[in-house]
Amino acid sequence: MDTGYVLHAHSWIEANFYALELDKRYDNGNEIRDLIDDCKTLSRANRAINRSVKQVEDQTHTEVPLREIENSFLKAERLSDGEFLYLKTSYRACGFILTFLLKESRREILDDNRYNLSPFHDEGMRLWPGPKEYLKRPISLKLNIPRDGLRSLTELNSRYRLIRKIFLRSNINLKGQEYLFDLVTQLWDKCYSSSDHRKLVKWFDQKNPNQIESCIDYLSKNTRRFSLPWKPISENESYHALVAYFDYHLLMHPLETELTIKKMKASWNQKKFREKTKGKRPYSVSMTDRTKTRLTWLVEQDDSNISDVIKKLIDERYEKSR
């Protein structure tokens, strides 16, 4: 065995693959596979696998090619890195897909239903829903969300790596992984092509952190159980987290989310108006049509507004009289 290197299965499908591969390579019948069947927890299965590796090496006086066996599992039962490449460069796609997986999953208990290799807790489902059916009737996904991956999601690469870990570590076979990735990709396409999503993303001003933080503050105070998909540590990350939040909710809960968006926009517009008129009071002034026409002309010349033009005239006259 390579010094300090052991096989570590993150799921039952991975543990079973290692056991079968070792039995096949070293003509053990189903000896190691039977050992795994008798293990009640995945941690015990891992210990049994590596004890078996040590026994094989002692008997054959050769090293078991552990990395080769690992790579065989990845090729046989996991999606390749190439499937995920577009997520490395798309903040929105990566943010939406990660938010979807986190929100729609009910953490699987790895030591239960070890032979359920589908994406859903109900292994007896005859048909897996397409995107339209899923939006009408969402079904909780069976995913292993690595807790260590949730600690740092503050950059695109960390979110990409967590998505990869979710697929690599979940107890789902290749067919189920292909289905799940097709599902989330098609749902992302719906987000990207939606005019409602496009208008909202355009309305958010990434260069105006005051707007983004005001919207987050509004949601925190007025939306039940509000939380961003990850905790931002910068103004830029606040923007991406907010977009991911709405991409998910606008797709999965359109009616209530559209109402929330209207109220949020109104709140921001009110705040802008209050800041713009701070320190100002309305005054009513009567003027002749001739004066109004001339005032309008001055406004057009200065490419300004009536309030600013009047202020400018008064300030100039005041300074001259002093």
mmCIF file of C-alpha atoms in Angstrom:
data_model
loop_
_atom_site.group_PDB
_atom_site.id
_atom_site.type_symbol
_atom_site.label_atom_id
_atom_site.label_comp_id
_atom_site.label_asym_id
_atom_site.label_seq_id
_atom_site.Cartn_x
_atom_site.Cartn_y
_atom_site.Cartn_z
ATOM 1 C CA MET A 1 0.000 0.000 0.000
ATOM 2 C CA ASP A 2 1.296 3.486 -0.850
ATOM 3 C CA THR A 3 2.713 5.102 2.289
ATOM 4 C CA GLY A 4 -0.050 7.058 4.013
ATOM 5 C CA TYR A 5 -2.489 6.417 1.152
ATOM 6 C CA VAL A 6 -5.752 4.518 1.654
ATOM 7 C CA LEU A 7 -9.004 4.034 -0.205
ATOM 8 C CA HIS A 8 -11.674 6.311 1.210
ATOM 9 C CA ALA A 9 -15.235 5.761 0.011
ATOM 10 C CA HIS A 10 -17.589 8.728 0.463
ATOM 11 C CA SER A 11 -20.689 6.687 -0.435
ATOM 12 C CA TRP A 12 -21.929 3.098 -0.458
ATOM 13 C CA ILE A 13 -21.788 2.924 -4.237
ATOM 14 C CA GLU A 14 -18.089 3.792 -3.999
ATOM 15 C CA ALA A 15 -17.444 1.274 -1.201
ATOM 16 C CA ASN A 16 -19.206 -1.506 -3.111
ATOM 17 C CA PHE A 17 -17.238 -0.672 -6.263
ATOM 18 C CA TYR A 18 -13.905 -0.901 -4.403
ATOM 19 C CA ALA A 19 -14.889 -4.223 -2.816
ATOM 20 C CA LEU A 20 -15.996 -5.758 -6.138
ATOM 21 C CA GLU A 21 -12.901 -4.424 -7.912
ATOM 22 C CA LEU A 22 -10.561 -5.932 -5.310
ATOM 23 C CA ASP A 23 -12.397 -9.275 -5.408
ATOM 24 C CA LYS A 24 -12.189 -9.356 -9.210
ATOM 25 C CA ARG A 25 -8.523 -8.370 -9.417
ATOM 26 C CA TYR A 26 -7.366 -10.893 -6.803
ATOM 27 C CA ASP A 27 -9.802 -13.791 -7.398
ATOM 28 C CA ASN A 28 -11.443 -13.516 -3.990
ATOM 29 C CA GLY A 29 -14.896 -14.530 -5.146
ATOM 30 C CA ASN A 30 -17.208 -12.161 -3.228
ATOM 31 C CA GLU A 31 -15.203 -12.213 -0.018
ATOM 32 C CA ILE A 32 -14.603 -8.462 0.355
ATOM 33 C CA ARG A 33 -18.025 -7.610 -1.049
ATOM 34 C CA ASP A 34 -19.626 -9.809 1.635
ATOM 35 C CA LEU A 35 -17.586 -8.021 4.301
ATOM 36 C CA ILE A 36 -19.012 -4.696 3.131
ATOM 37 C CA ASP A 37 -22.551 -6.094 3.259
ATOM 38 C CA ASP A 38 -22.049 -6.931 6.923
ATOM 39 C CA CYS A 39 -20.892 -3.394 7.792
ATOM 40 C CA LYS A 40 -23.585 -1.187 9.288
ATOM 41 C CA THR A 41 -21.785 2.119 8.732
ATOM 42 C CA LEU A 42 -19.691 3.543 5.931
ATOM 43 C CA SER A 43 -16.778 4.215 8.270
ATOM 44 C CA ARG A 44 -16.676 0.489 9.151
ATOM 45 C CA ALA A 45 -16.845 -0.382 5.457
ATOM 46 C CA ASN A 46 -13.820 1.822 4.813
ATOM 47 C CA ARG A 47 -11.863 0.101 7.554
ATOM 48 C CA ALA A 48 -12.842 -3.311 6.167
ATOM 49 C CA ILE A 49 -11.747 -2.343 2.645
ATOM 50 C CA ASN A 50 -8.329 -1.122 3.755
ATOM 51 C CA ARG A 51 -7.754 -4.138 6.007
ATOM 52 C CA SER A 52 -8.482 -6.284 2.974
ATOM 53 C CA VAL A 53 -6.016 -4.269 0.891
ATOM 54 C CA LYS A 54 -3.333 -4.889 3.518
ATOM 55 C CA GLN A 55 -4.096 -8.623 3.550
ATOM 56 C CA VAL A 56 -3.898 -8.809 -0.258
ATOM 57 C CA GLU A 57 -0.536 -7.049 -0.245
ATOM 58 C CA ASP A 58 0.818 -9.341 2.488
ATOM 59 C CA GLN A 59 -0.298 -12.417 0.510
ATOM 60 C CA THR A 60 0.868 -11.256 -2.954
ATOM 61 C CA HIS A 61 3.882 -9.196 -1.846
ATOM 62 C CA THR A 62 2.832 -6.486 -4.291
ATOM 63 C CA GLU A 63 1.237 -3.092 -3.852
ATOM 64 C CA VAL A 64 -2.453 -2.755 -4.684
ATOM 65 C CA PRO A 65 -2.827 0.083 -7.266
ATOM 66 C CA LEU A 66 -5.142 2.203 -5.135
ATOM 67 C CA ARG A 67 -5.126 5.305 -7.347
ATOM 68 C CA GLU A 68 -5.876 3.193 -10.395
ATOM 69 C CA ILE A 69 -8.861 1.643 -8.599
ATOM 70 C CA GLU A 70 -10.085 5.108 -7.573
ATOM 71 C CA ASN A 71 -9.814 6.347 -11.161
ATOM 72 C CA SER A 72 -11.729 3.290 -12.362
ATOM 73 C CA PHE A 73 -14.605 4.255 -10.055
ATOM 74 C CA LEU A 74 -14.582 7.860 -11.260
ATOM 75 C CA LYS A 75 -14.731 6.763 -14.889
ATOM 76 C CA ALA A 76 -17.428 4.153 -14.287
ATOM 77 C CA GLU A 77 -19.843 5.953 -11.932
ATOM 78 C CA ARG A 78 -19.075 9.703 -11.799
ATOM 79 C CA LEU A 79 -19.568 12.544 -14.266
ATOM 80 C CA SER A 80 -16.333 13.833 -15.765
ATOM 81 C CA ASP A 81 -14.952 17.274 -14.965
ATOM 82 C CA GLY A 82 -15.670 18.291 -18.554
ATOM 83 C CA GLU A 83 -19.425 18.214 -17.892
ATOM 84 C CA PHE A 84 -19.027 21.040 -15.365
ATOM 85 C CA LEU A 85 -16.575 23.265 -17.235
ATOM 86 C CA TYR A 86 -19.033 26.063 -18.030
ATOM 87 C CA LEU A 87 -19.659 26.595 -14.314
ATOM 88 C CA LYS A 88 -16.048 27.695 -13.818
ATOM 89 C CA THR A 89 -16.631 30.934 -15.723
ATOM 90 C CA SER A 90 -20.305 31.716 -15.086
ATOM 91 C CA TYR A 91 -21.104 33.351 -11.752
ATOM 92 C CA ARG A 92 -24.859 33.161 -12.374
ATOM 93 C CA ALA A 93 -24.995 29.554 -13.581
ATOM 94 C CA CYS A 94 -22.761 28.341 -10.761
ATOM 95 C CA GLY A 95 -24.704 30.372 -8.177
ATOM 96 C CA PHE A 96 -28.094 29.130 -9.365
ATOM 97 C CA ILE A 97 -27.117 25.451 -9.578
ATOM 98 C CA LEU A 98 -25.490 25.463 -6.145
ATOM 99 C CA THR A 99 -28.501 27.260 -4.629
ATOM 100 C CA PHE A 100 -30.851 24.745 -6.265
ATOM 101 C CA LEU A 101 -28.909 21.750 -4.942
ATOM 102 C CA LEU A 102 -28.731 23.191 -1.418
ATOM 103 C CA LYS A 103 -32.395 24.234 -1.298
ATOM 104 C CA GLU A 104 -33.898 21.169 -2.966
ATOM 105 C CA SER A 105 -31.894 18.508 -1.143
ATOM 106 C CA ARG A 106 -32.759 16.685 2.026
ATOM 107 C CA ARG A 107 -29.436 15.488 3.368
ATOM 108 C CA GLU A 108 -29.176 11.757 2.893
ATOM 109 C CA ILE A 109 -28.249 9.590 5.852
ATOM 110 C CA LEU A 110 -25.428 7.598 4.289
ATOM 111 C CA ASP A 111 -25.983 4.511 6.393
ATOM 112 C CA ASP A 112 -29.656 4.184 5.331
ATOM 113 C CA ASN A 113 -30.960 2.987 1.951
ATOM 114 C CA ARG A 114 -27.462 2.064 0.833
ATOM 115 C CA TYR A 115 -28.789 0.351 -2.277
ATOM 116 C CA ASN A 116 -30.899 3.306 -3.395
ATOM 117 C CA LEU A 117 -28.720 4.760 -6.137
ATOM 118 C CA SER A 118 -31.325 7.146 -7.579
ATOM 119 C CA PRO A 119 -31.348 10.957 -7.085
ATOM 120 C CA PHE A 120 -34.484 10.690 -4.911
ATOM 121 C CA HIS A 121 -35.247 9.189 -1.517
ATOM 122 C CA ASP A 122 -38.113 7.247 -3.126
ATOM 123 C CA GLU A 123 -36.211 4.534 -4.951
ATOM 124 C CA GLY A 124 -39.449 3.059 -6.304
ATOM 125 C CA MET A 125 -40.198 5.992 -8.630
ATOM 126 C CA ARG A 126 -40.911 4.620 -12.079
ATOM 127 C CA LEU A 127 -40.345 7.896 -13.926
ATOM 128 C CA TRP A 128 -38.038 10.732 -12.954
ATOM 129 C CA PRO A 129 -39.635 14.139 -13.634
ATOM 130 C CA GLY A 130 -38.500 16.455 -16.391
ATOM 131 C CA PRO A 131 -38.014 20.189 -15.721
ATOM 132 C CA LYS A 132 -41.682 21.120 -16.308
ATOM 133 C CA GLU A 133 -42.944 18.336 -14.055
ATOM 134 C CA TYR A 134 -40.364 19.141 -11.406
ATOM 135 C CA LEU A 135 -41.395 22.813 -11.296
ATOM 136 C CA LYS A 136 -45.021 21.784 -10.839
ATOM 137 C CA ARG A 137 -44.225 19.235 -8.157
ATOM 138 C CA PRO A 138 -40.711 19.497 -6.690
ATOM 139 C CA ILE A 139 -39.341 16.333 -5.088
ATOM 140 C CA SER A 140 -36.647 16.394 -2.435
ATOM 141 C CA LEU A 141 -33.258 15.327 -3.786
ATOM 142 C CA LYS A 142 -31.049 12.764 -2.050
ATOM 143 C CA LEU A 143 -27.654 14.427 -1.837
ATOM 144 C CA ASN A 144 -24.628 14.252 0.402
ATOM 145 C CA ILE A 145 -23.778 17.922 1.097
ATOM 146 C CA PRO A 146 -20.212 18.054 2.489
ATOM 147 C CA ARG A 147 -20.322 20.183 5.618
ATOM 148 C CA ASP A 148 -16.709 21.252 5.179
ATOM 149 C CA GLY A 149 -17.619 22.746 1.806
ATOM 150 C CA LEU A 150 -20.201 25.077 3.350
ATOM 151 C CA ARG A 151 -17.615 26.949 5.402
ATOM 152 C CA SER A 152 -16.148 28.975 2.563
ATOM 153 C CA LEU A 153 -18.309 29.838 -0.423
ATOM 154 C CA THR A 154 -17.040 33.350 -0.935
ATOM 155 C CA GLU A 155 -15.627 32.990 -4.437
ATOM 156 C CA LEU A 156 -16.615 31.349 -7.709
ATOM 157 C CA ASN A 157 -14.016 28.567 -7.433
ATOM 158 C CA SER A 158 -15.184 27.508 -3.973
ATOM 159 C CA ARG A 159 -18.799 27.238 -5.177
ATOM 160 C CA TYR A 160 -17.690 25.253 -8.224
ATOM 161 C CA ARG A 161 -15.667 22.870 -6.033
ATOM 162 C CA LEU A 162 -18.636 22.285 -3.737
ATOM 163 C CA ILE A 163 -20.870 21.364 -6.686
ATOM 164 C CA ARG A 164 -18.242 18.854 -7.814
ATOM 165 C CA LYS A 165 -18.009 17.407 -4.291
ATOM 166 C CA ILE A 166 -21.785 17.014 -4.097
ATOM 167 C CA PHE A 167 -21.797 14.911 -7.257
ATOM 168 C CA LEU A 168 -18.619 13.004 -6.383
ATOM 169 C CA ARG A 169 -19.729 12.063 -2.863
ATOM 170 C CA SER A 170 -23.429 11.341 -3.333
ATOM 171 C CA ASN A 171 -24.772 7.793 -3.376
ATOM 172 C CA ILE A 172 -26.121 8.146 -6.935
ATOM 173 C CA ASN A 173 -25.094 5.999 -9.890
ATOM 174 C CA LEU A 174 -23.944 7.405 -13.243
ATOM 175 C CA LYS A 175 -27.428 7.250 -14.777
ATOM 176 C CA GLY A 176 -28.841 9.216 -11.846
ATOM 177 C CA GLN A 177 -26.005 11.737 -11.980
ATOM 178 C CA GLU A 178 -26.561 12.305 -15.690
ATOM 179 C CA TYR A 179 -30.277 12.841 -15.075
ATOM 180 C CA LEU A 180 -29.692 15.253 -12.194
ATOM 181 C CA PHE A 181 -27.143 17.343 -14.060
ATOM 182 C CA ASP A 182 -29.411 17.503 -17.126
ATOM 183 C CA LEU A 183 -32.272 18.609 -14.859
ATOM 184 C CA VAL A 184 -30.362 21.467 -13.211
ATOM 185 C CA THR A 185 -28.865 22.546 -16.550
ATOM 186 C CA GLN A 186 -32.295 22.749 -18.181
ATOM 187 C CA LEU A 187 -33.673 24.679 -15.205
ATOM 188 C CA TRP A 188 -30.732 27.069 -15.466
ATOM 189 C CA ASP A 189 -31.558 27.551 -19.168
ATOM 190 C CA LYS A 190 -35.069 28.605 -18.114
ATOM 191 C CA CYS A 191 -33.579 31.199 -15.754
ATOM 192 C CA TYR A 192 -31.149 32.551 -18.329
ATOM 193 C CA SER A 193 -33.748 32.843 -21.101
ATOM 194 C CA SER A 194 -36.499 34.309 -18.898
ATOM 195 C CA SER A 195 -37.321 37.990 -19.506
ATOM 196 C CA ASP A 196 -38.390 38.350 -15.843
ATOM 197 C CA HIS A 197 -34.998 37.154 -14.652
ATOM 198 C CA ARG A 198 -33.198 39.323 -17.207
ATOM 199 C CA LYS A 199 -35.099 42.475 -16.166
ATOM 200 C CA LEU A 200 -34.348 41.915 -12.488
ATOM 201 C CA VAL A 201 -30.637 41.256 -13.043
ATOM 202 C CA LYS A 202 -30.468 44.392 -15.210
ATOM 203 C CA TRP A 203 -32.250 46.390 -12.493
ATOM 204 C CA PHE A 204 -29.681 45.411 -9.875
ATOM 205 C CA ASP A 205 -26.742 47.806 -10.049
ATOM 206 C CA GLN A 206 -23.588 45.842 -9.300
ATOM 207 C CA LYS A 207 -21.640 49.116 -9.010
ATOM 208 C CA ASN A 208 -24.030 50.486 -6.399
ATOM 209 C CA PRO A 209 -23.421 48.590 -3.145
ATOM 210 C CA ASN A 210 -25.945 50.847 -1.377
ATOM 211 C CA GLN A 211 -28.730 49.449 -3.567
ATOM 212 C CA ILE A 212 -27.661 45.828 -3.088
ATOM 213 C CA GLU A 213 -27.329 46.127 0.690
ATOM 214 C CA SER A 214 -30.645 48.012 0.918
ATOM 215 C CA CYS A 215 -32.391 45.194 -0.962
ATOM 216 C CA ILE A 216 -30.817 42.568 1.305
ATOM 217 C CA ASP A 217 -31.848 44.615 4.351
ATOM 218 C CA TYR A 218 -35.428 44.861 3.035
ATOM 219 C CA LEU A 219 -35.607 41.099 2.458
ATOM 220 C CA SER A 220 -34.181 40.388 5.919
ATOM 221 C CA LYS A 221 -36.872 42.494 7.562
ATOM 222 C CA ASN A 222 -39.847 41.627 5.372
ATOM 223 C CA THR A 223 -39.343 38.062 4.088
ATOM 224 C CA ARG A 224 -40.028 35.053 6.276
ATOM 225 C CA ARG A 225 -36.977 32.851 6.884
ATOM 226 C CA PHE A 226 -34.865 34.860 4.426
ATOM 227 C CA SER A 227 -31.278 33.787 3.921
ATOM 228 C CA LEU A 228 -28.794 34.205 1.096
ATOM 229 C CA PRO A 229 -27.398 30.939 -0.341
ATOM 230 C CA TRP A 230 -23.974 31.818 1.077
ATOM 231 C CA LYS A 231 -22.616 34.459 3.455
ATOM 232 C CA PRO A 232 -21.000 37.288 1.455
ATOM 233 C CA ILE A 233 -17.774 38.892 2.667
ATOM 234 C CA SER A 234 -17.568 41.638 0.032
ATOM 235 C CA GLU A 235 -19.838 43.998 -1.905
ATOM 236 C CA ASN A 236 -19.278 42.009 -5.088
ATOM 237 C CA GLU A 237 -20.205 38.739 -3.361
ATOM 238 C CA SER A 238 -23.383 40.340 -1.962
ATOM 239 C CA TYR A 239 -24.471 41.064 -5.525
ATOM 240 C CA HIS A 240 -23.802 37.510 -6.768
ATOM 241 C CA ALA A 241 -25.511 35.949 -3.727
ATOM 242 C CA LEU A 242 -28.594 38.150 -4.200
ATOM 243 C CA VAL A 243 -28.837 37.301 -7.919
ATOM 244 C CA ALA A 244 -28.537 33.561 -7.108
ATOM 245 C CA TYR A 245 -31.244 33.916 -4.453
ATOM 246 C CA PHE A 246 -33.692 35.474 -6.910
ATOM 247 C CA ASP A 247 -32.764 33.199 -9.834
ATOM 248 C CA TYR A 248 -33.787 30.255 -7.657
ATOM 249 C CA HIS A 249 -36.877 31.758 -5.992
ATOM 250 C CA LEU A 250 -38.239 33.427 -9.121
ATOM 251 C CA LEU A 251 -38.103 30.052 -10.884
ATOM 252 C CA MET A 252 -39.402 27.863 -8.050
ATOM 253 C CA HIS A 253 -41.866 30.283 -6.391
ATOM 254 C CA PRO A 254 -42.751 32.827 -9.105
ATOM 255 C CA LEU A 255 -45.973 34.392 -7.775
ATOM 256 C CA GLU A 256 -44.839 35.239 -4.264
ATOM 257 C CA THR A 257 -41.365 36.218 -5.502
ATOM 258 C CA GLU A 258 -42.756 38.642 -8.098
ATOM 259 C CA LEU A 259 -44.749 40.352 -5.343
ATOM 260 C CA THR A 260 -41.639 40.533 -3.156
ATOM 261 C CA ILE A 261 -39.682 42.094 -6.028
ATOM 262 C CA LYS A 262 -42.325 44.811 -6.561
ATOM 263 C CA LYS A 263 -42.287 45.730 -2.876
ATOM 264 C CA MET A 264 -38.481 45.638 -2.747
ATOM 265 C CA LYS A 265 -38.192 47.959 -5.753
ATOM 266 C CA ALA A 266 -40.757 50.345 -4.254
ATOM 267 C CA SER A 267 -38.812 50.395 -0.996
ATOM 268 C CA TRP A 268 -35.581 51.234 -2.824
ATOM 269 C CA ASN A 269 -37.265 53.996 -4.872
ATOM 270 C CA GLN A 270 -38.666 55.528 -1.689
ATOM 271 C CA LYS A 271 -35.236 55.463 -0.096
ATOM 272 C CA LYS A 272 -33.675 57.157 -3.132
ATOM 273 C CA PHE A 273 -36.392 59.840 -3.092
ATOM 274 C CA ARG A 274 -35.885 60.512 0.605
ATOM 275 C CA GLU A 275 -32.119 60.840 0.136
ATOM 276 C CA LYS A 276 -32.573 63.102 -2.887
ATOM 277 C CA THR A 277 -35.006 65.446 -1.118
ATOM 278 C CA LYS A 278 -33.204 65.447 2.222
ATOM 279 C CA GLY A 279 -32.926 69.021 3.499
ATOM 280 C CA LYS A 280 -35.442 70.308 0.958
ATOM 281 C CA ARG A 281 -38.970 71.641 1.490
ATOM 282 C CA PRO A 282 -41.691 72.088 -1.128
ATOM 283 C CA TYR A 283 -42.789 75.686 -1.928
ATOM 284 C CA SER A 284 -45.709 76.827 -4.060
ATOM 285 C CA VAL A 285 -44.942 79.811 -6.333
ATOM 286 C CA SER A 286 -47.369 81.535 -8.712
ATOM 287 C CA MET A 287 -45.946 82.875 -11.987
ATOM 288 C CA THR A 288 -47.187 84.251 -15.281
ATOM 289 C CA ASP A 289 -47.128 82.202 -18.462
ATOM 290 C CA ARG A 290 -44.336 84.461 -19.729
ATOM 291 C CA THR A 291 -42.175 83.741 -16.658
ATOM 292 C CA LYS A 292 -42.913 80.019 -16.852
ATOM 293 C CA THR A 293 -41.902 79.954 -20.532
ATOM 294 C CA ARG A 294 -38.616 81.685 -19.746
ATOM 295 C CA LEU A 295 -37.940 79.396 -16.787
ATOM 296 C CA THR A 296 -38.544 76.370 -19.000
ATOM 297 C CA TRP A 297 -36.075 77.792 -21.526
ATOM 298 C CA LEU A 298 -33.418 78.208 -18.830
ATOM 299 C CA VAL A 299 -33.967 74.612 -17.679
ATOM 300 C CA GLU A 300 -33.435 73.357 -21.226
ATOM 301 C CA GLN A 301 -30.325 75.487 -21.688
ATOM 302 C CA ASP A 302 -28.745 74.130 -18.510
ATOM 303 C CA ASP A 303 -30.008 70.593 -19.150
ATOM 304 C CA SER A 304 -31.175 70.685 -15.552
ATOM 305 C CA ASN A 305 -34.438 70.850 -13.603
ATOM 306 C CA ILE A 306 -36.609 73.679 -12.278
ATOM 307 C CA SER A 307 -35.448 73.344 -8.655
ATOM 308 C CA ASP A 308 -31.767 73.523 -9.562
ATOM 309 C CA VAL A 309 -32.229 76.471 -11.948
ATOM 310 C CA ILE A 310 -34.146 78.501 -9.364
ATOM 311 C CA LYS A 311 -31.530 77.687 -6.727
ATOM 312 C CA LYS A 312 -28.758 78.779 -9.095
ATOM 313 C CA LEU A 313 -30.476 82.114 -9.895
ATOM 314 C CA ILE A 314 -31.151 82.870 -6.239
ATOM 315 C CA ASP A 315 -27.592 81.982 -5.162
ATOM 316 C CA GLU A 316 -26.088 84.151 -7.918
ATOM 317 C CA ARG A 317 -28.295 87.118 -7.065
ATOM 318 C CA TYR A 318 -27.595 86.704 -3.372
ATOM 319 C CA GLU A 319 -23.809 86.617 -3.852
ATOM 320 C CA LYS A 320 -23.874 89.750 -6.035
ATOM 321 C CA SER A 321 -25.813 91.719 -3.451
ATOM 322 C CA ARG A 322 -23.338 91.054 -0.666
#
